Tab-separated table of C-alpha atoms in Angstrom:
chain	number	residue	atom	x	y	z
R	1360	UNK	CA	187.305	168.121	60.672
R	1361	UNK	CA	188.528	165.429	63.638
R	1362	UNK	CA	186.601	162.586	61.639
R	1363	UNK	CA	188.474	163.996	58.563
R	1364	UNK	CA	191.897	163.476	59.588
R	1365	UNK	CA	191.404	159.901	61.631
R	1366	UNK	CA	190.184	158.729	57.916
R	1367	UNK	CA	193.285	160.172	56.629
R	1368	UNK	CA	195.760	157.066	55.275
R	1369	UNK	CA	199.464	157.779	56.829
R	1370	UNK	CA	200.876	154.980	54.289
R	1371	UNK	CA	199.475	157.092	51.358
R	1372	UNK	CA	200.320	160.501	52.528
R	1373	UNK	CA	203.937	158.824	52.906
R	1374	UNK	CA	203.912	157.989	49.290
R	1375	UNK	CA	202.442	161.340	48.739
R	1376	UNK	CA	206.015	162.458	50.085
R	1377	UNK	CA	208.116	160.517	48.270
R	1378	UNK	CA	206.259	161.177	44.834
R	1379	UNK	CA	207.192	165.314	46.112
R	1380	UNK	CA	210.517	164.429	46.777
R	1381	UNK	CA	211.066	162.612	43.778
R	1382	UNK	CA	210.252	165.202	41.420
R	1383	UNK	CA	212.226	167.704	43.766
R	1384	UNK	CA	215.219	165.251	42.976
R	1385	UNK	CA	214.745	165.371	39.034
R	1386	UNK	CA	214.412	169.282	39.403
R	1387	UNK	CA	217.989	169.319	41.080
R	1388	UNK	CA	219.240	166.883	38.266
R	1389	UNK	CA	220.044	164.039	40.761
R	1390	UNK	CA	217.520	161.986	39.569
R	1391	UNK	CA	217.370	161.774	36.088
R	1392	UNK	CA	215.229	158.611	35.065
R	1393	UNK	CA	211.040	157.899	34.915
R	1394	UNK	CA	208.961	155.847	37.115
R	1395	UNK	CA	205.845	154.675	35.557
R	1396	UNK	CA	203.094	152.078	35.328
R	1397	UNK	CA	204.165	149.164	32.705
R	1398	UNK	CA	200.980	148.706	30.527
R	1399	UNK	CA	200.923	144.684	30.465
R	1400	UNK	CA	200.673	144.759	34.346
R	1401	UNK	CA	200.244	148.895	35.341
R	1402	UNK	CA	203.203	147.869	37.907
R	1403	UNK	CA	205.545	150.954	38.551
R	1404	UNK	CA	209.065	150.146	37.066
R	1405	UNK	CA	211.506	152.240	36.409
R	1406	UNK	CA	212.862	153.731	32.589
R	1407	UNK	CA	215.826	155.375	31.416
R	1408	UNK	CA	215.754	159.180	30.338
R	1409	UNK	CA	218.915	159.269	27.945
R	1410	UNK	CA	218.295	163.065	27.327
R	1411	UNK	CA	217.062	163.927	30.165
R	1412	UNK	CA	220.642	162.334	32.150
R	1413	UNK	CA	222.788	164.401	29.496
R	1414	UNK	CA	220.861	167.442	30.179
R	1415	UNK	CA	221.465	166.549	34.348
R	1416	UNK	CA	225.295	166.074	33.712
R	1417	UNK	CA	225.551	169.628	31.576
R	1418	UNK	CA	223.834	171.232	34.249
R	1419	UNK	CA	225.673	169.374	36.703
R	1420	UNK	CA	229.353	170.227	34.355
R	1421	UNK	CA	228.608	173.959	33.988
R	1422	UNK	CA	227.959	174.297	37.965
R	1423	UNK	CA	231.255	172.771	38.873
R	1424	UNK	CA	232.631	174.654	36.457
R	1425	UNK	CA	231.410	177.953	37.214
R	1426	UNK	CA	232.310	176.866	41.474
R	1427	UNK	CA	235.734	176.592	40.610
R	1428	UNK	CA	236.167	179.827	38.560
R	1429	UNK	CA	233.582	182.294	40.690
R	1430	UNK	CA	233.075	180.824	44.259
R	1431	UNK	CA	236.531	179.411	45.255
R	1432	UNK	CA	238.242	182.664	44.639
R	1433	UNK	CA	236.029	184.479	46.838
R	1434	UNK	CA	236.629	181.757	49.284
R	1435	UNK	CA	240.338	182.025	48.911
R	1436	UNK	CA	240.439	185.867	49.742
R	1437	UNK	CA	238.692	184.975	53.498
R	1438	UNK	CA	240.470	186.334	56.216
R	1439	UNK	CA	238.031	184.883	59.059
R	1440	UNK	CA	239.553	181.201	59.572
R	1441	UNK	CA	236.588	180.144	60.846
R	1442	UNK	CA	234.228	181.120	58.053
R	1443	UNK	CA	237.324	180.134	55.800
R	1444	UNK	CA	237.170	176.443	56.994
R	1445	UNK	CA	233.632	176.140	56.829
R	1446	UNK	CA	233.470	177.480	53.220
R	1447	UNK	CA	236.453	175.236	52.028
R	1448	UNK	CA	235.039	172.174	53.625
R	1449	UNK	CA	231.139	172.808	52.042
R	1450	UNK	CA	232.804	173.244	48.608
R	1451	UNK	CA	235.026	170.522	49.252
R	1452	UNK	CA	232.183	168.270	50.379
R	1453	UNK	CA	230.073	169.547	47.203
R	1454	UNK	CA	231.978	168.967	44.711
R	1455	UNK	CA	233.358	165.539	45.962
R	1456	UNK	CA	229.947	164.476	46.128
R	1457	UNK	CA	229.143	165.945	42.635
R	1458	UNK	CA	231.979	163.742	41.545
R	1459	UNK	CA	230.225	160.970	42.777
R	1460	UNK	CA	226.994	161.862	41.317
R	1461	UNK	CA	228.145	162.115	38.082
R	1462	UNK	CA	230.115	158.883	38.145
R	1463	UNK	CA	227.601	157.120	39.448
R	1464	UNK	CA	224.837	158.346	36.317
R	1465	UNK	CA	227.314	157.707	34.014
R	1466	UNK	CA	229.448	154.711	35.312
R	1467	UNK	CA	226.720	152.295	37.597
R	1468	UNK	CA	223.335	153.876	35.977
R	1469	UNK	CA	222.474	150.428	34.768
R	1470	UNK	CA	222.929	149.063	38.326
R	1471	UNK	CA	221.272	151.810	39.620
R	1472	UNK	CA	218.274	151.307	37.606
R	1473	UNK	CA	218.018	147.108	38.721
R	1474	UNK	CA	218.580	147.958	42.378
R	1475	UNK	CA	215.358	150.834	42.164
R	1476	UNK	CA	213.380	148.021	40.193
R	1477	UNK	CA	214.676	145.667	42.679
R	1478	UNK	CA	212.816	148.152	45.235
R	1479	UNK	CA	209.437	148.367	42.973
R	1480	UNK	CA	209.353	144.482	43.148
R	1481	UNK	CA	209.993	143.389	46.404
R	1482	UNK	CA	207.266	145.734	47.682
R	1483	UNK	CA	204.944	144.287	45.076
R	1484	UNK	CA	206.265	140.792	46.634
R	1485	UNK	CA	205.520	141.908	50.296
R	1486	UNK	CA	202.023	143.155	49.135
R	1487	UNK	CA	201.380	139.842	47.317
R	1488	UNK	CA	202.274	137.675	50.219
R	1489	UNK	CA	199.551	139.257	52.991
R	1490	UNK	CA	195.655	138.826	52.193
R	1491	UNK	CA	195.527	142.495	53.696
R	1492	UNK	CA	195.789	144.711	50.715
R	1493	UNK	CA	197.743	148.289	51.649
R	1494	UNK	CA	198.120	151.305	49.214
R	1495	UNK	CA	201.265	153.881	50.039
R	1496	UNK	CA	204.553	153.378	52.019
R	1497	UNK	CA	205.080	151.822	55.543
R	1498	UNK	CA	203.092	152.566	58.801
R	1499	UNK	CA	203.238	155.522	61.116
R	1500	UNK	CA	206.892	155.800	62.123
R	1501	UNK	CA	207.983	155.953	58.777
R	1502	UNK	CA	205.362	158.608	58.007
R	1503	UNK	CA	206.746	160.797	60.939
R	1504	UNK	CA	210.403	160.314	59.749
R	1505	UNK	CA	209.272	161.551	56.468
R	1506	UNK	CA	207.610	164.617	57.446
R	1507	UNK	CA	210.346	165.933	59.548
R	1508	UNK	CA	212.671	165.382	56.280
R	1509	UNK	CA	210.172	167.164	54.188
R	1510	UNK	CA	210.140	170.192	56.901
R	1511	UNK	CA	213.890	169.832	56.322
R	1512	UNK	CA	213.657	170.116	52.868
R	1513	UNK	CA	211.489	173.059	52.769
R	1514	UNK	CA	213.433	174.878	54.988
R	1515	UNK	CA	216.927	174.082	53.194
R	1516	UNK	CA	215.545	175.508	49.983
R	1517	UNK	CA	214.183	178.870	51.315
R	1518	UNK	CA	217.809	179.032	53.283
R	1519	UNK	CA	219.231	178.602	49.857
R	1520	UNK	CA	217.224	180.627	47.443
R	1521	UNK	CA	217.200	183.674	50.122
R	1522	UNK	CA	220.343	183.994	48.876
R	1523	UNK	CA	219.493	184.727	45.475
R	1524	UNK	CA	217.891	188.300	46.831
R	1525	UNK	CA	219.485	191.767	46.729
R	1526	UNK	CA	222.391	190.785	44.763
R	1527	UNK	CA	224.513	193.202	43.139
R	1528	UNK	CA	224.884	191.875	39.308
R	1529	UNK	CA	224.209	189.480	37.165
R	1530	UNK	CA	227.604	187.032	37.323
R	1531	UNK	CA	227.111	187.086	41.158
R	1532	UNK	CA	223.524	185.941	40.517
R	1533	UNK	CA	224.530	183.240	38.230
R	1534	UNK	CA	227.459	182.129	40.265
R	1535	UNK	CA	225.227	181.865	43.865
R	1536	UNK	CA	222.797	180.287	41.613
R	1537	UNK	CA	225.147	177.599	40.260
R	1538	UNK	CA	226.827	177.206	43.973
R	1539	UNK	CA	223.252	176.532	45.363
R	1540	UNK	CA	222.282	173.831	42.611
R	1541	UNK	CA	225.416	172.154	43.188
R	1542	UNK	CA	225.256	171.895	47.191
R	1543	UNK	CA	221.697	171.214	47.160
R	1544	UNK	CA	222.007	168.323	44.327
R	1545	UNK	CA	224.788	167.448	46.640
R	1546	UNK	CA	223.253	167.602	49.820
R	1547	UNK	CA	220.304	164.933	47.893
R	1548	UNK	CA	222.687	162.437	48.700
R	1549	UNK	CA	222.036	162.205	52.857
R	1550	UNK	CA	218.135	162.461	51.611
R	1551	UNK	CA	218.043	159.069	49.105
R	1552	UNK	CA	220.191	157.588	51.804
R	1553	UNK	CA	217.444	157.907	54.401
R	1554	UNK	CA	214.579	156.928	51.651
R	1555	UNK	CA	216.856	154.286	50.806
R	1556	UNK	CA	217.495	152.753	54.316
R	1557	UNK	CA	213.550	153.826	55.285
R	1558	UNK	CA	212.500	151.454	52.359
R	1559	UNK	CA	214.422	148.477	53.513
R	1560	UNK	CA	213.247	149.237	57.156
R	1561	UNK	CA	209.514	149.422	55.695
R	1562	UNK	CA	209.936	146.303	53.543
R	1563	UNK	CA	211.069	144.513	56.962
R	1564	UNK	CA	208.463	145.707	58.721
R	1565	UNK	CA	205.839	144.122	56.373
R	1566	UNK	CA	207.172	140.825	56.069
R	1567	UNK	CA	207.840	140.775	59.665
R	1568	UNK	CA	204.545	141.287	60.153
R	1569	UNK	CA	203.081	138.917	57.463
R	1570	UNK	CA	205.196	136.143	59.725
R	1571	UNK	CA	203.996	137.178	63.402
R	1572	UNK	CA	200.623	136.898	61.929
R	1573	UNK	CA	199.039	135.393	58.702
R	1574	UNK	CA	202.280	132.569	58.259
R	1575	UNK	CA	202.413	131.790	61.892
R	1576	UNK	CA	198.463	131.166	61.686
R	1577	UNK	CA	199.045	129.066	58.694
R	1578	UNK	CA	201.426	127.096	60.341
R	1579	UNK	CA	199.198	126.378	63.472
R	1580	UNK	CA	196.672	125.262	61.268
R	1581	UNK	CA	199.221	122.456	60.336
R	1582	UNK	CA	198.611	121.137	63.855
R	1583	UNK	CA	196.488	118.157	63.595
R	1584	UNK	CA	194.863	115.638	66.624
R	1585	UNK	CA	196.857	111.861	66.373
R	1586	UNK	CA	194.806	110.106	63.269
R	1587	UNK	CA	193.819	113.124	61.468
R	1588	UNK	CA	196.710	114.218	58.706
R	1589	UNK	CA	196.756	117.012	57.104
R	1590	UNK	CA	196.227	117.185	53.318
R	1591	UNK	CA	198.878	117.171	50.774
R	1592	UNK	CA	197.260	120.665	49.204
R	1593	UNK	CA	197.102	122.840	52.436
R	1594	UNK	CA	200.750	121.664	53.019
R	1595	UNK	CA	202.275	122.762	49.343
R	1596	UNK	CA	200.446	125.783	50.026
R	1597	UNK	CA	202.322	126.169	53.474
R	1598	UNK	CA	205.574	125.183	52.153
R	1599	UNK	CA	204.968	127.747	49.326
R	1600	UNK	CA	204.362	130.400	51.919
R	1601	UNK	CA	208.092	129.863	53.511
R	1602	UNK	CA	209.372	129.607	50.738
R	1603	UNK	CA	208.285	132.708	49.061
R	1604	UNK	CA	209.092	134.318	52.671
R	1605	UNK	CA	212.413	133.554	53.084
R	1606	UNK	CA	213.197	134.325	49.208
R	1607	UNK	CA	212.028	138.100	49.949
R	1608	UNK	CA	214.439	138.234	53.103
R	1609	UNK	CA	217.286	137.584	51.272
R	1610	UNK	CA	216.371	139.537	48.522
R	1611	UNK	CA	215.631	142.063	51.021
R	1612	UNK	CA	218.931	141.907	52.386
R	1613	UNK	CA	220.932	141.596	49.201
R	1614	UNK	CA	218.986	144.805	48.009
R	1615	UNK	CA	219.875	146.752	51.220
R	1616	UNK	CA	223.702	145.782	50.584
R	1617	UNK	CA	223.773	146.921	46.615
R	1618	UNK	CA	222.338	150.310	47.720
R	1619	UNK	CA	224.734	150.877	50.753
R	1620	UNK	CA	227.905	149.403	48.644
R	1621	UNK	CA	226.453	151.796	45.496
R	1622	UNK	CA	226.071	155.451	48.239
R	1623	UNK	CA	228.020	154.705	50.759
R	1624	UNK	CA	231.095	156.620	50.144
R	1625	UNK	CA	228.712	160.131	48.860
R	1626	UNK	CA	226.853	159.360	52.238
R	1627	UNK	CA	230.125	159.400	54.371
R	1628	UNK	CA	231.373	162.045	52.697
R	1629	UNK	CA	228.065	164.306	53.410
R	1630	UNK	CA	227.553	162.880	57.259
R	1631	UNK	CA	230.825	163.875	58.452
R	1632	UNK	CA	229.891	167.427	56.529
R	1633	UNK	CA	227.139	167.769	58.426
R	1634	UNK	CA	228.612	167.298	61.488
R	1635	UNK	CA	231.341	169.543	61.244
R	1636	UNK	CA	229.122	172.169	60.013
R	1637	UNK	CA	227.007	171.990	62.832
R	1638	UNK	CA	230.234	172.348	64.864
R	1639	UNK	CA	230.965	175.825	63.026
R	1640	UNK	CA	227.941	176.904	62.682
R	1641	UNK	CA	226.883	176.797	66.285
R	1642	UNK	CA	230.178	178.477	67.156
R	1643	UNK	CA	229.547	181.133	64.710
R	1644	UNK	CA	226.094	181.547	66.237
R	1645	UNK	CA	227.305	181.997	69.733
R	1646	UNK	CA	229.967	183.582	70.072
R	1647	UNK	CA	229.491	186.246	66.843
R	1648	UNK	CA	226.143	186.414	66.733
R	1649	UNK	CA	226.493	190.051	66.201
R	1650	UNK	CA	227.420	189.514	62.583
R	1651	UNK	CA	224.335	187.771	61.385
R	1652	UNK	CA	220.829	189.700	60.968
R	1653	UNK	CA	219.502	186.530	61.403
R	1654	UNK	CA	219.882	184.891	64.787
R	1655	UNK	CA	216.759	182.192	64.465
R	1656	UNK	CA	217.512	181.708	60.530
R	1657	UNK	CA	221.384	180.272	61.770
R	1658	UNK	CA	220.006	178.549	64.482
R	1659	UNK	CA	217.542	176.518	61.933
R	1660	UNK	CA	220.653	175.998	60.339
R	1661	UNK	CA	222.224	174.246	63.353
R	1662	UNK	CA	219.011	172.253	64.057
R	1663	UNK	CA	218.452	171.493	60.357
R	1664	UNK	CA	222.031	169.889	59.943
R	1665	UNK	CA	221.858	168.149	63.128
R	1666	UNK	CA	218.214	166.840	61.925
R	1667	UNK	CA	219.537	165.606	59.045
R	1668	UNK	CA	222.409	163.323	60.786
R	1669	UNK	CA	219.356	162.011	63.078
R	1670	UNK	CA	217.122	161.298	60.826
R	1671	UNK	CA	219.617	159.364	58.830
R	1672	UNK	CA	220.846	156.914	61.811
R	1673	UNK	CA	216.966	156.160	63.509
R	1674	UNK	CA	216.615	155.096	59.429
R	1675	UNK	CA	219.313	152.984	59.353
R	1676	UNK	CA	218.628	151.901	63.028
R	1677	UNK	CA	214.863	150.688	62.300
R	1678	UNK	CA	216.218	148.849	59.187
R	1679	UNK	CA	218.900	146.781	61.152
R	1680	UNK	CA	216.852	146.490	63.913
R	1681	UNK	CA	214.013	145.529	61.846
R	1682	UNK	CA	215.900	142.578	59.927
R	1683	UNK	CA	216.413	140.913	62.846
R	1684	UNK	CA	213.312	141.121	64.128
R	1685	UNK	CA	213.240	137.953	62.304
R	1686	UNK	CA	215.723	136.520	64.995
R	1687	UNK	CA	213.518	137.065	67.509
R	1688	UNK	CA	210.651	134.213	66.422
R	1689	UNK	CA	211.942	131.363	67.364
R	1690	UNK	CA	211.663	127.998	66.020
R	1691	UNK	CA	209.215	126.957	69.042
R	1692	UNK	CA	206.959	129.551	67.783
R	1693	UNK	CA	206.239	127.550	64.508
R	1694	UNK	CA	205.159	123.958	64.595
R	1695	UNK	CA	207.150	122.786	62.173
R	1696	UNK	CA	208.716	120.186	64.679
R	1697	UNK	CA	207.153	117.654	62.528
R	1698	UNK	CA	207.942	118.500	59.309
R	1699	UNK	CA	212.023	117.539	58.937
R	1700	UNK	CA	212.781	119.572	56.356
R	1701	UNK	CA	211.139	122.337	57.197
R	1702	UNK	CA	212.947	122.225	60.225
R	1703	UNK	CA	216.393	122.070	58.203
R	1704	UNK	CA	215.459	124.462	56.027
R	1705	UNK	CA	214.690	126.807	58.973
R	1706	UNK	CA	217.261	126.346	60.742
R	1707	UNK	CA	219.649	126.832	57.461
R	1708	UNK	CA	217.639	130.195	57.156
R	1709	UNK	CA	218.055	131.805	60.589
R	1710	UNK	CA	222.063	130.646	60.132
R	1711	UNK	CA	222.030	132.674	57.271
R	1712	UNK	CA	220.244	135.970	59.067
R	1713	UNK	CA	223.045	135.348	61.423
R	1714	UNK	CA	226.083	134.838	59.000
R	1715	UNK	CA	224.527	137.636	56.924
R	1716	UNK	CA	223.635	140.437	59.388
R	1717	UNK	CA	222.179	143.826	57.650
R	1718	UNK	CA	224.778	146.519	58.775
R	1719	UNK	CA	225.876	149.659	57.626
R	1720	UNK	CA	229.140	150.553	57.888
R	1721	UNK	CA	230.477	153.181	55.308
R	1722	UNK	CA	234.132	151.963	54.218
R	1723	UNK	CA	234.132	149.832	57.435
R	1724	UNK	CA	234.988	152.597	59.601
R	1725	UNK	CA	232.305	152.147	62.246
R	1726	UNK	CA	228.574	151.342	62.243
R	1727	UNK	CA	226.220	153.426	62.148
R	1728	UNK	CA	223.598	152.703	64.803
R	1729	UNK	CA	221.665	154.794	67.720
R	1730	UNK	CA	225.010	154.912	69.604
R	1731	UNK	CA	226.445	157.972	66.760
R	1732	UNK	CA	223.217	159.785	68.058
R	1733	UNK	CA	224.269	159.211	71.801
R	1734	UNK	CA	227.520	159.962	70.803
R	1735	UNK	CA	226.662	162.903	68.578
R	1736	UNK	CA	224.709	164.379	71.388
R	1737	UNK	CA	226.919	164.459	73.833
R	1738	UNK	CA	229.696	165.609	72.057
R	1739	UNK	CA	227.528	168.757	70.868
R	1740	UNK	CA	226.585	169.302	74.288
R	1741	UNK	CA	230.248	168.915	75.744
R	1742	UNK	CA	231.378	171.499	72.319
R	1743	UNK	CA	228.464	173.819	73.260
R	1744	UNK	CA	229.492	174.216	77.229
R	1745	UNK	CA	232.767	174.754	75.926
R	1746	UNK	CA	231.917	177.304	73.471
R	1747	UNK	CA	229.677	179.168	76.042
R	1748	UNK	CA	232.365	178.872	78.892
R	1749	UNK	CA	235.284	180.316	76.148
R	1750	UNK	CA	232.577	183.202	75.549
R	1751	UNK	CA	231.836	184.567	79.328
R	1752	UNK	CA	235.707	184.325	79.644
R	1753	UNK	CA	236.433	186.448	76.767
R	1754	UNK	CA	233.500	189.062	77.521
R	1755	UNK	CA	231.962	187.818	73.862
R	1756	UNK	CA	228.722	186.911	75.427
């Protein structure tokens, strides 16, 4: 069973994932196009679903729809403020990023569709650059990222369709069922933002790794004893090699900005829901725990929302930190002293890692980075002595 698992591929159960996720995505109506092989080449590109996307948006129409006539009355008649502010802001949050969905499937769908096929090729560009052939997506940390988010899928759909159970008729059935479609579709959002940012963090990774090893091997092979040049073909085939490698860096980096400029204000919008439902949710936890059946199901709620903030920064962090990794090799690690305009054209390259630096930074309002999770933490901590201290004082715990 041991020998089993250590011949188990991480890169393919990754992919494995992902192909999961994706059809989990088309179920909720988020995603709403194909990816298939192309039969001149069998590459995987991406096609258009016309019907399909109407079918999404009806779906998509009826459950805002039936939110605003069902749910927000219910929500309205609240008396608790602090179950009153949690409900307004998820609704708010839901249908603001439904907005967006929409908008974005109708309005940028053909931009949408290049930027994915941007994604196809560049990792068929990566692959195509390395002798080593790979099958499936990235290397171990992005297979561990993954699997938490798929635990956090799981778990957010059995939260959700629990709801469904013992209720009383057949327009509160419909109307739950609508609500849940609409926050989960909505709640997709934080999850292609993670794929998104774990894709350009993988496609660093690989070329980062084709230049610490097979390029900078190439290049040493350039170095030559006095009297003894090298050929013309082993240096076109060099050249080639940079060339082709600093092409896919900035076409990994203009990639990674269409897909943050194209999410980033549905991915704002969702973060800072997250964290102020974890922020309700834990005070509803502790100090009225009384009035929930289920004291480990709202707890998974906590850690689930404060997983899903997490997981979204250490993706965002290994894709910034992975682009300039680049940085880090220094011209005295390649002998290219010789070769003038290879030096320039180096040199011009690493200015323009420099001038433009991979960031995220939704609306420009900070960046996101491991310092939110520092920050995150201890700010939960600091909220959750607070709300423990204002419970032994008020005899609630």
């Amino acid at each position: 069973m041991i020998e089993r698992l250590k011949k188990v591929s991480l890169p393919a159960l990754s992919a494995f994932i992902l192909f999961c996720s994706y059809h989990y995505g088309r179920i909720l109506g988020v995603i709403c196009f194909d990816i298939g092989q192309r039969t001149s080449d069998n590459c995987l590109v991406v096609h258009n679903r016309h019907q399909f996307k109407w079918f999404c948006l009806s779906c998509r129409l009826v459950s805002v729809t039936a939110v605003c006539c069902f749910c927000a009355p219910y929500v309205a008649e609240i008396e608790d403020p602090y179950e009153w502010l949690l409900q307004c802001f998820r609704l708010s949050a839901s249908l603001i990023c439904g907005t967006c969905i929409i908008v974005v499937q109708i309005c940028y769908e053909k931009e949408l569709l290049r930027m994915i096929n941007s994604f196809l090729r560049l990792f068929r560009r990566v692959r195509q650059l390395s002798s080593v052939k790979r099958i499936g997506f990235g290397g171990k940390r992005e297979f561990f990222l993954l699997l938490l988010k798929f635990i956090c899928l799981v778990y957010e759909l059995y939260c959700e369709v629990c709801q469904l159970w013992h209720l009383p008729d057949l327009l509160a059935w419909f109307s739950t069922l609508c609500d849940i479609f609409l926050e989960i579709g909505s709640l997709m959002i934080i999850h292609i933002g993670f794929v998104g940012y774990l894709s350009v963090a993988a496609l660093y990774s690989e070329v980062n790794r084709f230049a610490r090893t097979e390029l900078r091997r190439q290049l040493r092979s350039l170095e030559r004893p006095a009297g003894c040049p090298v050929g013309r073909r082993q240096l076109r085939i060099v050249e080639y090699r940079v060339d082709e490698c600093i092409s896919v860096y900035d076409e990994i980096e203009r990639v990674g900005r269409t897909f943050h400029r194209l999410l980033e204000l549905p991915v704002l919008v969702i973060l800072l829901g997250k964290i102020f439902a974890t922020t309700i949710l834990s005070y509803e936890v502790i100090i009225r725990a009384e009035l929930y059946p289920s004291k480990i199901g709202m707890w998974g709620l906590v850690v689930k929302s404060f997983a899903d903030v997490i997981l979204l920064t250490l993706a965002v962090h290994e894709a910034v930190s992975s682009s300039r990794m680049m940085r880090r090799l220094s011209l005295e690690n390649f002998p290219i002293t010789d070769h003038k305009e290879w030096h320039v054209k180096w040199e011009m390259f690493l200015s323009r890692l420099n001038f433009f630096e991979f960031r995220v930074r939704p609306l420009g309002l900070f960046e996101v980075s491991n310092e939110v999770i520092l920050l995150f933490l201890s700010s939960m901590i600091t909220y959750f002595t607070y709300v423990v201290q204002y419970g032994i004082q008020t005899n609630r715990l």
